[in-house]
mmCIF file of C-alpha atoms in Angstrom:
data_model
loop_
_atom_site.group_PDB
_atom_site.id
_atom_site.type_symbol
_atom_site.label_atom_id
_atom_site.label_comp_id
_atom_site.label_asym_id
_atom_site.label_seq_id
_atom_site.Cartn_x
_atom_site.Cartn_y
_atom_site.Cartn_z
ATOM 1 C CA UNK A 1 0.000 0.000 0.000
ATOM 2 C CA UNK A 2 1.031 3.623 -0.464
ATOM 3 C CA UNK A 3 1.309 4.409 3.241
ATOM 4 C CA UNK A 4 0.352 3.455 6.762
ATOM 5 C CA UNK A 5 -3.253 3.529 7.919
ATOM 6 C CA UNK A 6 -4.528 4.789 11.243
ATOM 7 C CA UNK A 7 -6.183 1.849 13.049
ATOM 8 C CA UNK A 8 -8.887 4.217 14.334
ATOM 9 C CA UNK A 9 -9.711 5.505 10.830
ATOM 10 C CA UNK A 10 -13.199 5.543 9.363
ATOM 11 C CA UNK A 11 -14.226 4.505 5.874
ATOM 12 C CA UNK A 12 -16.943 6.090 3.808
ATOM 13 C CA UNK A 13 -19.486 3.516 4.995
ATOM 14 C CA UNK A 14 -18.981 4.851 8.544
ATOM 15 C CA UNK A 15 -20.026 8.387 7.568
ATOM 16 C CA UNK A 16 -23.739 9.128 7.003
ATOM 17 C CA UNK A 17 -24.621 10.445 3.555
ATOM 18 C CA UNK A 18 -24.078 14.157 3.235
ATOM 19 C CA UNK A 19 -22.339 14.448 6.624
ATOM 20 C CA UNK A 20 -19.028 16.221 7.087
ATOM 21 C CA UNK A 21 -16.011 13.965 6.567
ATOM 22 C CA UNK A 22 -14.007 13.621 9.821
ATOM 23 C CA UNK A 23 -10.239 13.562 10.149
ATOM 24 C CA UNK A 24 -10.351 9.791 10.626
ATOM 25 C CA UNK A 25 -11.672 9.472 7.065
ATOM 26 C CA UNK A 26 -8.554 11.162 5.667
ATOM 27 C CA UNK A 27 -6.180 9.376 8.090
ATOM 28 C CA UNK A 28 -6.049 6.310 5.840
ATOM 29 C CA UNK A 29 -4.013 5.112 2.903
ATOM 30 C CA UNK A 30 -4.210 7.648 0.086
ATOM 31 C CA UNK A 31 -5.199 4.968 -2.447
ATOM 32 C CA UNK A 32 -8.215 4.169 -0.277
ATOM 33 C CA UNK A 33 -9.220 7.780 0.340
ATOM 34 C CA UNK A 34 -8.858 9.042 -3.231
ATOM 35 C CA UNK A 35 -11.577 6.966 -4.946
ATOM 36 C CA UNK A 36 -13.888 7.369 -1.957
ATOM 37 C CA UNK A 37 -13.760 11.149 -2.407
ATOM 38 C CA UNK A 38 -15.523 10.813 -5.768
ATOM 39 C CA UNK A 39 -19.068 12.078 -5.389
ATOM 40 C CA UNK A 40 -18.168 13.870 -2.157
ATOM 41 C CA UNK A 41 -18.450 17.648 -2.015
ATOM 42 C CA UNK A 42 -16.031 20.393 -1.060
ATOM 43 C CA UNK A 43 -17.266 23.860 -0.100
ATOM 44 C CA UNK A 44 -15.525 27.205 0.249
ATOM 45 C CA UNK A 45 -16.244 30.845 -0.431
ATOM 46 C CA UNK A 46 -19.923 30.385 -1.165
ATOM 47 C CA UNK A 47 -19.477 27.576 -3.714
ATOM 48 C CA UNK A 48 -19.861 23.794 -3.414
ATOM 49 C CA UNK A 49 -18.300 21.379 -5.908
ATOM 50 C CA UNK A 50 -19.099 17.679 -6.237
ATOM 51 C CA UNK A 51 -15.814 15.896 -6.944
ATOM 52 C CA UNK A 52 -15.694 13.853 -10.147
ATOM 53 C CA UNK A 53 -11.926 13.421 -10.554
ATOM 54 C CA UNK A 54 -8.970 13.175 -8.156
ATOM 55 C CA UNK A 55 -5.361 11.995 -8.108
ATOM 56 C CA UNK A 56 -3.446 10.226 -5.335
ATOM 57 C CA UNK A 57 0.129 11.116 -4.378
ATOM 58 C CA UNK A 58 2.103 9.001 -1.922
ATOM 59 C CA UNK A 59 4.850 11.272 -0.598
ATOM 60 C CA UNK A 60 8.400 9.948 -0.375
ATOM 61 C CA UNK A 61 7.310 6.614 -1.879
ATOM 62 C CA UNK A 62 6.020 8.335 -5.019
ATOM 63 C CA UNK A 63 8.355 9.852 -7.655
ATOM 64 C CA UNK A 64 5.448 11.958 -8.913
ATOM 65 C CA UNK A 65 4.868 13.662 -5.550
ATOM 66 C CA UNK A 66 6.149 17.092 -4.525
ATOM 67 C CA UNK A 67 7.235 15.418 -1.270
ATOM 68 C CA UNK A 68 9.307 12.684 -2.961
ATOM 69 C CA UNK A 69 12.630 14.161 -1.854
ATOM 70 C CA UNK A 70 11.548 14.948 1.683
ATOM 71 C CA UNK A 71 10.112 17.972 3.464
ATOM 72 C CA UNK A 72 10.699 21.519 2.252
ATOM 73 C CA UNK A 73 9.114 24.799 3.363
ATOM 74 C CA UNK A 74 6.650 24.324 0.494
ATOM 75 C CA UNK A 75 5.661 20.735 1.299
ATOM 76 C CA UNK A 76 5.958 20.774 5.106
ATOM 77 C CA UNK A 77 2.169 20.681 5.529
ATOM 78 C CA UNK A 78 2.049 17.357 3.673
ATOM 79 C CA UNK A 79 4.097 15.750 6.457
ATOM 80 C CA UNK A 80 1.626 16.915 9.074
ATOM 81 C CA UNK A 81 -1.693 15.440 10.184
ATOM 82 C CA UNK A 82 -4.423 14.385 7.791
ATOM 83 C CA UNK A 83 -7.279 16.698 6.886
ATOM 84 C CA UNK A 84 -5.207 19.798 6.157
ATOM 85 C CA UNK A 85 -4.986 21.563 2.802
ATOM 86 C CA UNK A 86 -1.874 21.719 0.645
ATOM 87 C CA UNK A 87 -2.362 24.463 -1.955
ATOM 88 C CA UNK A 88 0.472 25.121 -4.398
ATOM 89 C CA UNK A 89 1.191 27.566 -7.222
ATOM 90 C CA UNK A 90 1.979 26.191 -10.667
ATOM 91 C CA UNK A 91 3.058 27.574 -14.036
ATOM 92 C CA UNK A 92 3.380 30.998 -12.418
ATOM 93 C CA UNK A 93 -0.348 31.627 -12.615
ATOM 94 C CA UNK A 94 -2.548 28.886 -11.090
ATOM 95 C CA UNK A 95 -3.364 27.473 -7.663
ATOM 96 C CA UNK A 96 -4.109 23.754 -7.171
ATOM 97 C CA UNK A 97 -5.557 22.220 -4.001
ATOM 98 C CA UNK A 98 -4.860 18.927 -2.218
ATOM 99 C CA UNK A 99 -6.123 17.339 0.991
ATOM 100 C CA UNK A 100 -3.472 15.626 3.152
ATOM 101 C CA UNK A 101 -4.086 11.935 3.935
ATOM 102 C CA UNK A 102 -2.555 9.038 5.849
ATOM 103 C CA UNK A 103 -0.617 9.122 9.095
ATOM 104 C CA UNK A 104 1.525 12.085 10.122
ATOM 105 C CA UNK A 105 4.868 11.941 8.328
ATOM 106 C CA UNK A 106 3.649 9.965 5.310
ATOM 107 C CA UNK A 107 3.179 13.140 3.193
ATOM 108 C CA UNK A 108 0.445 11.612 1.058
ATOM 109 C CA UNK A 109 -2.316 13.758 -0.401
ATOM 110 C CA UNK A 110 -5.188 13.783 -2.882
ATOM 111 C CA UNK A 111 -5.215 16.392 -5.629
ATOM 112 C CA UNK A 112 -8.702 17.756 -6.307
ATOM 113 C CA UNK A 113 -8.672 17.527 -10.094
ATOM 114 C CA UNK A 114 -12.215 18.297 -11.243
ATOM 115 C CA UNK A 115 -15.838 18.540 -10.265
ATOM 116 C CA UNK A 116 -19.311 19.914 -10.872
ATOM 117 C CA UNK A 117 -20.670 23.034 -9.164
ATOM 118 C CA UNK A 118 -23.781 21.997 -7.231
ATOM 119 C CA UNK A 119 -24.323 25.081 -5.068
ATOM 120 C CA UNK A 120 -23.335 28.736 -5.268
ATOM 121 C CA UNK A 121 -23.739 28.922 -9.032
ATOM 122 C CA UNK A 122 -24.141 32.701 -8.928
ATOM 123 C CA UNK A 123 -20.789 33.124 -7.164
ATOM 124 C CA UNK A 124 -19.094 30.603 -9.462
ATOM 125 C CA UNK A 125 -20.431 32.398 -12.530
ATOM 126 C CA UNK A 126 -18.743 35.619 -11.409
ATOM 127 C CA UNK A 127 -15.427 33.899 -10.672
ATOM 128 C CA UNK A 128 -15.565 32.047 -14.000
ATOM 129 C CA UNK A 129 -17.100 34.783 -16.118
ATOM 130 C CA UNK A 130 -17.131 33.933 -19.813
ATOM 131 C CA UNK A 131 -16.494 30.225 -19.165
ATOM 132 C CA UNK A 132 -19.180 27.636 -19.914
ATOM 133 C CA UNK A 133 -20.568 25.903 -16.860
ATOM 134 C CA UNK A 134 -19.141 22.460 -17.707
ATOM 135 C CA UNK A 135 -15.654 23.955 -17.513
ATOM 136 C CA UNK A 136 -16.041 25.932 -14.290
ATOM 137 C CA UNK A 137 -14.200 23.272 -12.244
ATOM 138 C CA UNK A 138 -12.913 21.020 -15.027
ATOM 139 C CA UNK A 139 -9.243 20.754 -14.074
ATOM 140 C CA UNK A 140 -7.391 21.424 -10.801
ATOM 141 C CA UNK A 141 -6.622 25.106 -11.416
ATOM 142 C CA UNK A 142 -10.184 25.802 -12.546
ATOM 143 C CA UNK A 143 -11.569 23.970 -9.520
ATOM 144 C CA UNK A 144 -9.406 26.016 -7.146
ATOM 145 C CA UNK A 145 -10.422 29.264 -8.853
ATOM 146 C CA UNK A 146 -14.112 28.389 -8.712
ATOM 147 C CA UNK A 147 -13.862 27.625 -4.983
ATOM 148 C CA UNK A 148 -11.695 30.671 -4.295
ATOM 149 C CA UNK A 149 -8.803 28.553 -2.990
ATOM 150 C CA UNK A 150 -5.287 30.023 -2.981
ATOM 151 C CA UNK A 151 -1.988 29.825 -1.139
ATOM 152 C CA UNK A 152 -3.357 31.586 1.924
ATOM 153 C CA UNK A 153 -5.252 28.368 2.673
ATOM 154 C CA UNK A 154 -2.215 26.079 2.729
ATOM 155 C CA UNK A 155 -2.236 24.388 6.115
ATOM 156 C CA UNK A 156 -5.921 25.135 6.744
ATOM 157 C CA UNK A 157 -7.605 22.395 8.769
ATOM 158 C CA UNK A 158 -10.619 21.209 6.769
ATOM 159 C CA UNK A 159 -11.774 19.060 9.707
ATOM 160 C CA UNK A 160 -11.998 21.855 12.249
ATOM 161 C CA UNK A 161 -15.601 22.711 13.264
ATOM 162 C CA UNK A 162 -15.115 26.312 12.146
ATOM 163 C CA UNK A 163 -13.063 25.533 9.014
ATOM 164 C CA UNK A 164 -13.594 27.730 5.960
ATOM 165 C CA UNK A 165 -13.225 24.645 3.754
ATOM 166 C CA UNK A 166 -15.456 21.626 4.347
ATOM 167 C CA UNK A 167 -15.733 18.170 2.785
ATOM 168 C CA UNK A 168 -18.994 16.201 2.950
ATOM 169 C CA UNK A 169 -19.757 12.581 2.118
ATOM 170 C CA UNK A 170 -21.661 11.872 -1.119
ATOM 171 C CA UNK A 171 -25.377 12.584 -0.862
ATOM 172 C CA UNK A 172 -26.093 9.385 -2.795
ATOM 173 C CA UNK A 173 -24.269 6.110 -3.274
ATOM 174 C CA UNK A 174 -21.553 5.961 -5.941
ATOM 175 C CA UNK A 175 -21.601 2.668 -7.830
ATOM 176 C CA UNK A 176 -18.186 0.929 -7.799
ATOM 177 C CA UNK A 177 -18.550 0.327 -11.539
ATOM 178 C CA UNK A 178 -18.672 4.096 -12.114
ATOM 179 C CA UNK A 179 -15.172 4.599 -10.678
ATOM 180 C CA UNK A 180 -12.395 4.388 -13.262
ATOM 181 C CA UNK A 181 -8.641 4.710 -12.827
ATOM 182 C CA UNK A 182 -5.620 5.426 -15.000
ATOM 183 C CA UNK A 183 -2.334 7.344 -15.187
ATOM 184 C CA UNK A 184 -2.057 10.785 -13.652
ATOM 185 C CA UNK A 185 -2.224 13.831 -15.886
ATOM 186 C CA UNK A 186 1.023 15.530 -16.878
ATOM 187 C CA UNK A 187 3.261 13.511 -14.532
ATOM 188 C CA UNK A 188 6.634 12.799 -16.112
ATOM 189 C CA UNK A 189 9.166 10.042 -15.461
ATOM 190 C CA UNK A 190 8.558 7.056 -13.198
ATOM 191 C CA UNK A 191 5.608 8.758 -11.519
ATOM 192 C CA UNK A 192 3.780 8.842 -14.827
ATOM 193 C CA UNK A 193 4.091 5.089 -15.409
ATOM 194 C CA UNK A 194 0.550 3.926 -16.172
ATOM 195 C CA UNK A 195 1.169 0.415 -14.833
ATOM 196 C CA UNK A 196 2.966 1.394 -11.627
ATOM 197 C CA UNK A 197 0.864 4.460 -10.782
ATOM 198 C CA UNK A 198 -2.687 4.302 -12.188
ATOM 199 C CA UNK A 199 -3.577 6.768 -9.447
ATOM 200 C CA UNK A 200 -6.011 9.092 -11.188
ATOM 201 C CA UNK A 201 -9.607 8.236 -10.316
ATOM 202 C CA UNK A 202 -12.721 9.599 -11.994
ATOM 203 C CA UNK A 203 -16.436 9.012 -12.403
ATOM 204 C CA UNK A 204 -17.466 7.636 -15.777
ATOM 205 C CA UNK A 205 -19.667 9.690 -18.092
ATOM 206 C CA UNK A 206 -19.190 12.917 -16.150
ATOM 207 C CA UNK A 207 -18.718 15.937 -18.468
ATOM 208 C CA UNK A 208 -16.721 17.790 -15.800
ATOM 209 C CA UNK A 209 -13.868 15.235 -15.851
ATOM 210 C CA UNK A 210 -10.753 16.803 -17.373
ATOM 211 C CA UNK A 211 -9.042 15.583 -20.526
ATOM 212 C CA UNK A 212 -6.109 13.214 -20.004
ATOM 213 C CA UNK A 213 -2.806 14.597 -21.241
ATOM 214 C CA UNK A 214 0.512 12.789 -20.761
ATOM 215 C CA UNK A 215 3.545 14.767 -19.661
ATOM 216 C CA UNK A 216 5.482 16.444 -22.442
ATOM 217 C CA UNK A 217 9.136 15.388 -22.491
ATOM 218 C CA UNK A 218 11.493 18.250 -21.760
ATOM 219 C CA UNK A 219 13.924 19.003 -24.571
ATOM 220 C CA UNK A 220 17.547 18.244 -23.773
ATOM 221 C CA UNK A 221 19.913 21.150 -23.459
ATOM 222 C CA UNK A 222 22.679 21.181 -26.021
ATOM 223 C CA UNK A 223 26.046 22.711 -25.385
ATOM 224 C CA UNK A 224 27.237 25.384 -27.782
#
């Protein structure tokens, strides 16, 4: 498995439908948590998104993870307790949000890749002005923008009673046959190996699921 599991952890069947997900839900192996987050909702800033696509990252055991080479000031939150947010900046223009999983020190997390806005449509429409509704949260940067998530929320405890960000269990049952898996989007090298790391999970036939794109190989530098 990708990491250690807290013996006191709770699975999705232990959480009533629509109820807030407790820390014990996230304090499990990331490959268990990730697919169970499909159909769950995340709320912040007046908008609620139903998750339709996620990716699992397993810390120092995962060459595709930001935490692969150990803790840094950027990734320190990933080595902390489960249920906290890890929000990072990418390509010099976008924020992407993750929820930390597993036991403290394992540095595993689930990237929130895509979803469907199910509440707060008026707020989402303003944040995503000029973008068709299907694409409001179709991709990790779009999802973060729609929810108003940015770097100021890194380290935020999503399991605290007064947390600004909240995760809730699916309102209805998600059929196991609807959950698909495959390689992660844009992950290069060993972490992008489809056989070793089929760690992207999504719900079939959901228009909000993002398009799969493999990592582009970086051109080699040539000496002059």
